[in-house]
Amino acid sequence: MLVLNKFMAWLGILLCVIAGFCPMLKVPIKGNWNLYQSDARLFLITYAIIAISVLFLFIRKVGAFRFLSFIMAIWYILAVIAVYFTAHNYTKYGFANKLIGKVVHFQWGWIVLLVGVILMLFSVKRGEKITA
């Protein structure tokens, strides 16, 4: 039987929602970019996963919420890798890619998203069924 810690689940979802608007990349001249400014598709898919997770919390499908928490963790890893490679392979010129890769830096928004994903992951655990 799966046991859900609702406080941790809602806190994780809230942190994931807030993280989308936190600075994710520091781009020279343009300033800080959030998830939407760095890649709109990444932003929309992230929020779709979060919205479906909220739906499963409302209808009390703990197994489905746990599955989407794993999906969100995998999506976080893929998003970090995608943004990293996008920053380092932005143009077809090697010199420009090295220059852009050195000046574009990750910001603290990724940490907020990671904490939210970890809270979502650890909010569901296997427990024993209590029979009276």
mmCIF file with all atom_site columns, C-alpha atoms in Angstrom:
data_model
loop_
_atom_site.group_PDB
_atom_site.id
_atom_site.type_symbol
_atom_site.label_atom_id
_atom_site.label_alt_id
_atom_site.label_comp_id
_atom_site.label_asym_id
_atom_site.label_entity_id
_atom_site.label_seq_id
_atom_site.pdbx_PDB_ins_code
_atom_site.Cartn_x
_atom_site.Cartn_y
_atom_site.Cartn_z
_atom_site.occupancy
_atom_site.B_iso_or_equiv
_atom_site.pdbx_formal_charge
_atom_site.auth_seq_id
_atom_site.auth_comp_id
_atom_site.auth_asym_id
_atom_site.auth_atom_id
_atom_site.pdbx_PDB_model_num
ATOM 1   C CA . MET A 1 1   ? 0.000  0.000  0.000   1.00 0.00 ? 1   MET A CA 1
ATOM 2   C CA . LEU A 1 2   ? 1.309  3.433  -0.871  1.00 0.00 ? 2   LEU A CA 1
ATOM 3   C CA . VAL A 1 3   ? 1.228  6.192  1.729   1.00 0.00 ? 3   VAL A CA 1
ATOM 4   C CA . LEU A 1 4   ? 1.214  9.830  0.661   1.00 0.00 ? 4   LEU A CA 1
ATOM 5   C CA . ASN A 1 5   ? 2.572  12.676 2.744   1.00 0.00 ? 5   ASN A CA 1
ATOM 6   C CA . LYS A 1 6   ? 0.304  15.423 1.398   1.00 0.00 ? 6   LYS A CA 1
ATOM 7   C CA . PHE A 1 7   ? 2.283  18.288 2.883   1.00 0.00 ? 7   PHE A CA 1
ATOM 8   C CA . MET A 1 8   ? 5.487  17.191 1.165   1.00 0.00 ? 8   MET A CA 1
ATOM 9   C CA . ALA A 1 9   ? 3.629  16.549 -2.094  1.00 0.00 ? 9   ALA A CA 1
ATOM 10  C CA . TRP A 1 10  ? 1.977  19.971 -2.159  1.00 0.00 ? 10  TRP A CA 1
ATOM 11  C CA . LEU A 1 11  ? 5.187  21.699 -1.095  1.00 0.00 ? 11  LEU A CA 1
ATOM 12  C CA . GLY A 1 12  ? 7.084  19.925 -3.879  1.00 0.00 ? 12  GLY A CA 1
ATOM 13  C CA . ILE A 1 13  ? 4.482  20.936 -6.453  1.00 0.00 ? 13  ILE A CA 1
ATOM 14  C CA . LEU A 1 14  ? 4.492  24.514 -5.189  1.00 0.00 ? 14  LEU A CA 1
ATOM 15  C CA . LEU A 1 15  ? 8.287  24.681 -5.433  1.00 0.00 ? 15  LEU A CA 1
ATOM 16  C CA . CYS A 1 16  ? 8.171  23.249 -8.973  1.00 0.00 ? 16  CYS A CA 1
ATOM 17  C CA . VAL A 1 17  ? 5.618  25.888 -9.989  1.00 0.00 ? 17  VAL A CA 1
ATOM 18  C CA . ILE A 1 18  ? 7.653  28.695 -8.415  1.00 0.00 ? 18  ILE A CA 1
ATOM 19  C CA . ALA A 1 19  ? 10.884 27.408 -9.968  1.00 0.00 ? 19  ALA A CA 1
ATOM 20  C CA . GLY A 1 20  ? 9.542  27.974 -13.464 1.00 0.00 ? 20  GLY A CA 1
ATOM 21  C CA . PHE A 1 21  ? 9.580  31.712 -12.795 1.00 0.00 ? 21  PHE A CA 1
ATOM 22  C CA . CYS A 1 22  ? 12.915 31.819 -10.941 1.00 0.00 ? 22  CYS A CA 1
ATOM 23  C CA . PRO A 1 23  ? 16.060 32.757 -12.854 1.00 0.00 ? 23  PRO A CA 1
ATOM 24  C CA . MET A 1 24  ? 17.414 29.655 -14.592 1.00 0.00 ? 24  MET A CA 1
ATOM 25  C CA . LEU A 1 25  ? 20.140 31.134 -16.800 1.00 0.00 ? 25  LEU A CA 1
ATOM 26  C CA . LYS A 1 26  ? 22.284 34.235 -16.584 1.00 0.00 ? 26  LYS A CA 1
ATOM 27  C CA . VAL A 1 27  ? 22.729 35.569 -20.094 1.00 0.00 ? 27  VAL A CA 1
ATOM 28  C CA . PRO A 1 28  ? 24.994 38.582 -20.670 1.00 0.00 ? 28  PRO A CA 1
ATOM 29  C CA . ILE A 1 29  ? 23.323 41.776 -21.904 1.00 0.00 ? 29  ILE A CA 1
ATOM 30  C CA . LYS A 1 30  ? 19.824 40.212 -21.659 1.00 0.00 ? 30  LYS A CA 1
ATOM 31  C CA . GLY A 1 31  ? 19.983 39.413 -17.938 1.00 0.00 ? 31  GLY A CA 1
ATOM 32  C CA . ASN A 1 32  ? 18.421 36.459 -16.143 1.00 0.00 ? 32  ASN A CA 1
ATOM 33  C CA . TRP A 1 33  ? 16.157 34.075 -18.029 1.00 0.00 ? 33  TRP A CA 1
ATOM 34  C CA . ASN A 1 34  ? 13.477 31.923 -16.474 1.00 0.00 ? 34  ASN A CA 1
ATOM 35  C CA . LEU A 1 35  ? 12.389 28.555 -17.838 1.00 0.00 ? 35  LEU A CA 1
ATOM 36  C CA . TYR A 1 36  ? 9.954  30.076 -20.357 1.00 0.00 ? 36  TYR A CA 1
ATOM 37  C CA . GLN A 1 37  ? 12.572 32.429 -21.797 1.00 0.00 ? 37  GLN A CA 1
ATOM 38  C CA . SER A 1 38  ? 15.179 29.687 -22.111 1.00 0.00 ? 38  SER A CA 1
ATOM 39  C CA . ASP A 1 39  ? 12.874 27.238 -23.922 1.00 0.00 ? 39  ASP A CA 1
ATOM 40  C CA . ALA A 1 40  ? 9.099  27.577 -24.234 1.00 0.00 ? 40  ALA A CA 1
ATOM 41  C CA . ARG A 1 41  ? 8.528  23.876 -25.021 1.00 0.00 ? 41  ARG A CA 1
ATOM 42  C CA . LEU A 1 42  ? 10.495 22.872 -21.943 1.00 0.00 ? 42  LEU A CA 1
ATOM 43  C CA . PHE A 1 43  ? 8.344  25.223 -19.872 1.00 0.00 ? 43  PHE A CA 1
ATOM 44  C CA . LEU A 1 44  ? 5.056  23.908 -21.281 1.00 0.00 ? 44  LEU A CA 1
ATOM 45  C CA . ILE A 1 45  ? 5.966  20.234 -20.866 1.00 0.00 ? 45  ILE A CA 1
ATOM 46  C CA . THR A 1 46  ? 7.154  20.869 -17.303 1.00 0.00 ? 46  THR A CA 1
ATOM 47  C CA . TYR A 1 47  ? 3.919  22.583 -16.372 1.00 0.00 ? 47  TYR A CA 1
ATOM 48  C CA . ALA A 1 48  ? 1.855  19.890 -18.098 1.00 0.00 ? 48  ALA A CA 1
ATOM 49  C CA . ILE A 1 49  ? 3.541  17.251 -15.923 1.00 0.00 ? 49  ILE A CA 1
ATOM 50  C CA . ILE A 1 50  ? 2.905  19.393 -12.835 1.00 0.00 ? 50  ILE A CA 1
ATOM 51  C CA . ALA A 1 51  ? -0.760 19.928 -13.796 1.00 0.00 ? 51  ALA A CA 1
ATOM 52  C CA . ILE A 1 52  ? -1.359 16.210 -14.288 1.00 0.00 ? 52  ILE A CA 1
ATOM 53  C CA . SER A 1 53  ? 0.342  15.564 -10.937 1.00 0.00 ? 53  SER A CA 1
ATOM 54  C CA . VAL A 1 54  ? -2.041 18.015 -9.263  1.00 0.00 ? 54  VAL A CA 1
ATOM 55  C CA . LEU A 1 55  ? -4.968 16.269 -10.937 1.00 0.00 ? 55  LEU A CA 1
ATOM 56  C CA . PHE A 1 56  ? -3.842 12.909 -9.573  1.00 0.00 ? 56  PHE A CA 1
ATOM 57  C CA . LEU A 1 57  ? -3.467 14.421 -6.113  1.00 0.00 ? 57  LEU A CA 1
ATOM 58  C CA . PHE A 1 58  ? -7.032 15.726 -6.259  1.00 0.00 ? 58  PHE A CA 1
ATOM 59  C CA . ILE A 1 59  ? -8.501 12.406 -7.327  1.00 0.00 ? 59  ILE A CA 1
ATOM 60  C CA . ARG A 1 60  ? -6.281 10.528 -4.836  1.00 0.00 ? 60  ARG A CA 1
ATOM 61  C CA . LYS A 1 61  ? -4.434 8.294  -7.291  1.00 0.00 ? 61  LYS A CA 1
ATOM 62  C CA . VAL A 1 62  ? -1.241 7.825  -5.286  1.00 0.00 ? 62  VAL A CA 1
ATOM 63  C CA . GLY A 1 63  ? 0.287  5.282  -7.669  1.00 0.00 ? 63  GLY A CA 1
ATOM 64  C CA . ALA A 1 64  ? -0.193 7.595  -10.631 1.00 0.00 ? 64  ALA A CA 1
ATOM 65  C CA . PHE A 1 65  ? 1.233  10.521 -8.637  1.00 0.00 ? 65  PHE A CA 1
ATOM 66  C CA . ARG A 1 66  ? 4.278  8.417  -7.764  1.00 0.00 ? 66  ARG A CA 1
ATOM 67  C CA . PHE A 1 67  ? 4.736  7.507  -11.441 1.00 0.00 ? 67  PHE A CA 1
ATOM 68  C CA . LEU A 1 68  ? 4.527  11.178 -12.462 1.00 0.00 ? 68  LEU A CA 1
ATOM 69  C CA . SER A 1 69  ? 7.038  12.059 -9.744  1.00 0.00 ? 69  SER A CA 1
ATOM 70  C CA . PHE A 1 70  ? 9.501  9.669  -11.391 1.00 0.00 ? 70  PHE A CA 1
ATOM 71  C CA . ILE A 1 71  ? 8.642  11.172 -14.783 1.00 0.00 ? 71  ILE A CA 1
ATOM 72  C CA . MET A 1 72  ? 9.269  14.645 -13.351 1.00 0.00 ? 72  MET A CA 1
ATOM 73  C CA . ALA A 1 73  ? 12.666 13.536 -11.984 1.00 0.00 ? 73  ALA A CA 1
ATOM 74  C CA . ILE A 1 74  ? 13.663 12.129 -15.362 1.00 0.00 ? 74  ILE A CA 1
ATOM 75  C CA . TRP A 1 75  ? 12.351 15.268 -17.049 1.00 0.00 ? 75  TRP A CA 1
ATOM 76  C CA . TYR A 1 76  ? 14.450 17.446 -14.698 1.00 0.00 ? 76  TYR A CA 1
ATOM 77  C CA . ILE A 1 77  ? 17.619 15.567 -15.661 1.00 0.00 ? 77  ILE A CA 1
ATOM 78  C CA . LEU A 1 78  ? 16.769 15.807 -19.368 1.00 0.00 ? 78  LEU A CA 1
ATOM 79  C CA . ALA A 1 79  ? 15.977 19.532 -19.030 1.00 0.00 ? 79  ALA A CA 1
ATOM 80  C CA . VAL A 1 80  ? 19.302 20.314 -17.375 1.00 0.00 ? 80  VAL A CA 1
ATOM 81  C CA . ILE A 1 81  ? 21.156 18.360 -20.056 1.00 0.00 ? 81  ILE A CA 1
ATOM 82  C CA . ALA A 1 82  ? 19.140 20.011 -22.851 1.00 0.00 ? 82  ALA A CA 1
ATOM 83  C CA . VAL A 1 83  ? 19.761 23.536 -21.574 1.00 0.00 ? 83  VAL A CA 1
ATOM 84  C CA . TYR A 1 84  ? 23.450 22.779 -21.067 1.00 0.00 ? 84  TYR A CA 1
ATOM 85  C CA . PHE A 1 85  ? 23.897 21.477 -24.604 1.00 0.00 ? 85  PHE A CA 1
ATOM 86  C CA . THR A 1 86  ? 21.796 24.280 -26.063 1.00 0.00 ? 86  THR A CA 1
ATOM 87  C CA . ALA A 1 87  ? 24.046 26.836 -24.387 1.00 0.00 ? 87  ALA A CA 1
ATOM 88  C CA . HIS A 1 88  ? 27.204 25.084 -25.586 1.00 0.00 ? 88  HIS A CA 1
ATOM 89  C CA . ASN A 1 89  ? 26.009 24.324 -29.133 1.00 0.00 ? 89  ASN A CA 1
ATOM 90  C CA . TYR A 1 90  ? 24.068 27.464 -29.937 1.00 0.00 ? 90  TYR A CA 1
ATOM 91  C CA . THR A 1 91  ? 25.677 28.201 -33.295 1.00 0.00 ? 91  THR A CA 1
ATOM 92  C CA . LYS A 1 92  ? 27.413 26.123 -35.937 1.00 0.00 ? 92  LYS A CA 1
ATOM 93  C CA . TYR A 1 93  ? 30.729 27.876 -35.235 1.00 0.00 ? 93  TYR A CA 1
ATOM 94  C CA . GLY A 1 94  ? 33.022 26.252 -32.656 1.00 0.00 ? 94  GLY A CA 1
ATOM 95  C CA . PHE A 1 95  ? 34.589 29.507 -31.410 1.00 0.00 ? 95  PHE A CA 1
ATOM 96  C CA . ALA A 1 96  ? 31.203 31.124 -30.818 1.00 0.00 ? 96  ALA A CA 1
ATOM 97  C CA . ASN A 1 97  ? 29.951 28.022 -28.990 1.00 0.00 ? 97  ASN A CA 1
ATOM 98  C CA . LYS A 1 98  ? 32.927 28.097 -26.615 1.00 0.00 ? 98  LYS A CA 1
ATOM 99  C CA . LEU A 1 99  ? 32.395 31.801 -25.990 1.00 0.00 ? 99  LEU A CA 1
ATOM 100 C CA . ILE A 1 100 ? 28.664 31.450 -25.391 1.00 0.00 ? 100 ILE A CA 1
ATOM 101 C CA . GLY A 1 101 ? 29.223 28.417 -23.173 1.00 0.00 ? 101 GLY A CA 1
ATOM 102 C CA . LYS A 1 102 ? 31.592 30.411 -20.983 1.00 0.00 ? 102 LYS A CA 1
ATOM 103 C CA . VAL A 1 103 ? 29.323 33.429 -20.510 1.00 0.00 ? 103 VAL A CA 1
ATOM 104 C CA . VAL A 1 104 ? 25.966 31.672 -20.000 1.00 0.00 ? 104 VAL A CA 1
ATOM 105 C CA . HIS A 1 105 ? 25.674 30.395 -16.441 1.00 0.00 ? 105 HIS A CA 1
ATOM 106 C CA . PHE A 1 106 ? 23.095 28.336 -14.589 1.00 0.00 ? 106 PHE A CA 1
ATOM 107 C CA . GLN A 1 107 ? 21.233 30.163 -11.818 1.00 0.00 ? 107 GLN A CA 1
ATOM 108 C CA . TRP A 1 108 ? 19.592 29.110 -8.547  1.00 0.00 ? 108 TRP A CA 1
ATOM 109 C CA . GLY A 1 109 ? 16.206 28.308 -10.122 1.00 0.00 ? 109 GLY A CA 1
ATOM 110 C CA . TRP A 1 110 ? 17.472 24.827 -11.011 1.00 0.00 ? 110 TRP A CA 1
ATOM 111 C CA . ILE A 1 111 ? 18.087 24.136 -7.312  1.00 0.00 ? 111 ILE A CA 1
ATOM 112 C CA . VAL A 1 112 ? 14.539 25.183 -6.414  1.00 0.00 ? 112 VAL A CA 1
ATOM 113 C CA . LEU A 1 113 ? 13.185 22.865 -9.107  1.00 0.00 ? 113 LEU A CA 1
ATOM 114 C CA . LEU A 1 114 ? 15.400 20.024 -7.875  1.00 0.00 ? 114 LEU A CA 1
ATOM 115 C CA . VAL A 1 115 ? 14.180 20.446 -4.290  1.00 0.00 ? 115 VAL A CA 1
ATOM 116 C CA . GLY A 1 116 ? 10.570 20.404 -5.526  1.00 0.00 ? 116 GLY A CA 1
ATOM 117 C CA . VAL A 1 117 ? 11.166 17.233 -7.528  1.00 0.00 ? 117 VAL A CA 1
ATOM 118 C CA . ILE A 1 118 ? 12.879 15.538 -4.575  1.00 0.00 ? 118 ILE A CA 1
ATOM 119 C CA . LEU A 1 119 ? 9.985  16.453 -2.288  1.00 0.00 ? 119 LEU A CA 1
ATOM 120 C CA . MET A 1 120 ? 7.538  15.017 -4.815  1.00 0.00 ? 120 MET A CA 1
ATOM 121 C CA . LEU A 1 121 ? 9.586  11.822 -5.072  1.00 0.00 ? 121 LEU A CA 1
ATOM 122 C CA . PHE A 1 122 ? 9.859  11.247 -1.340  1.00 0.00 ? 122 PHE A CA 1
ATOM 123 C CA . SER A 1 123 ? 6.274  12.191 -0.516  1.00 0.00 ? 123 SER A CA 1
ATOM 124 C CA . VAL A 1 124 ? 5.102  8.715  -1.539  1.00 0.00 ? 124 VAL A CA 1
ATOM 125 C CA . LYS A 1 125 ? 6.392  5.658  0.270   1.00 0.00 ? 125 LYS A CA 1
ATOM 126 C CA . ARG A 1 126 ? 5.390  2.090  0.712   1.00 0.00 ? 126 ARG A CA 1
ATOM 127 C CA . GLY A 1 127 ? 3.604  1.413  3.979   1.00 0.00 ? 127 GLY A CA 1
ATOM 128 C CA . GLU A 1 128 ? 1.938  -1.520 5.602   1.00 0.00 ? 128 GLU A CA 1
ATOM 129 C CA . LYS A 1 129 ? -1.792 -1.830 5.583   1.00 0.00 ? 129 LYS A CA 1
ATOM 130 C CA . ILE A 1 130 ? -3.223 -1.572 9.071   1.00 0.00 ? 130 ILE A CA 1
ATOM 131 C CA . THR A 1 131 ? -6.047 -3.973 9.780   1.00 0.00 ? 131 THR A CA 1
ATOM 132 C CA . ALA A 1 132 ? -8.136 -3.691 12.882  1.00 0.00 ? 132 ALA A CA 1
#
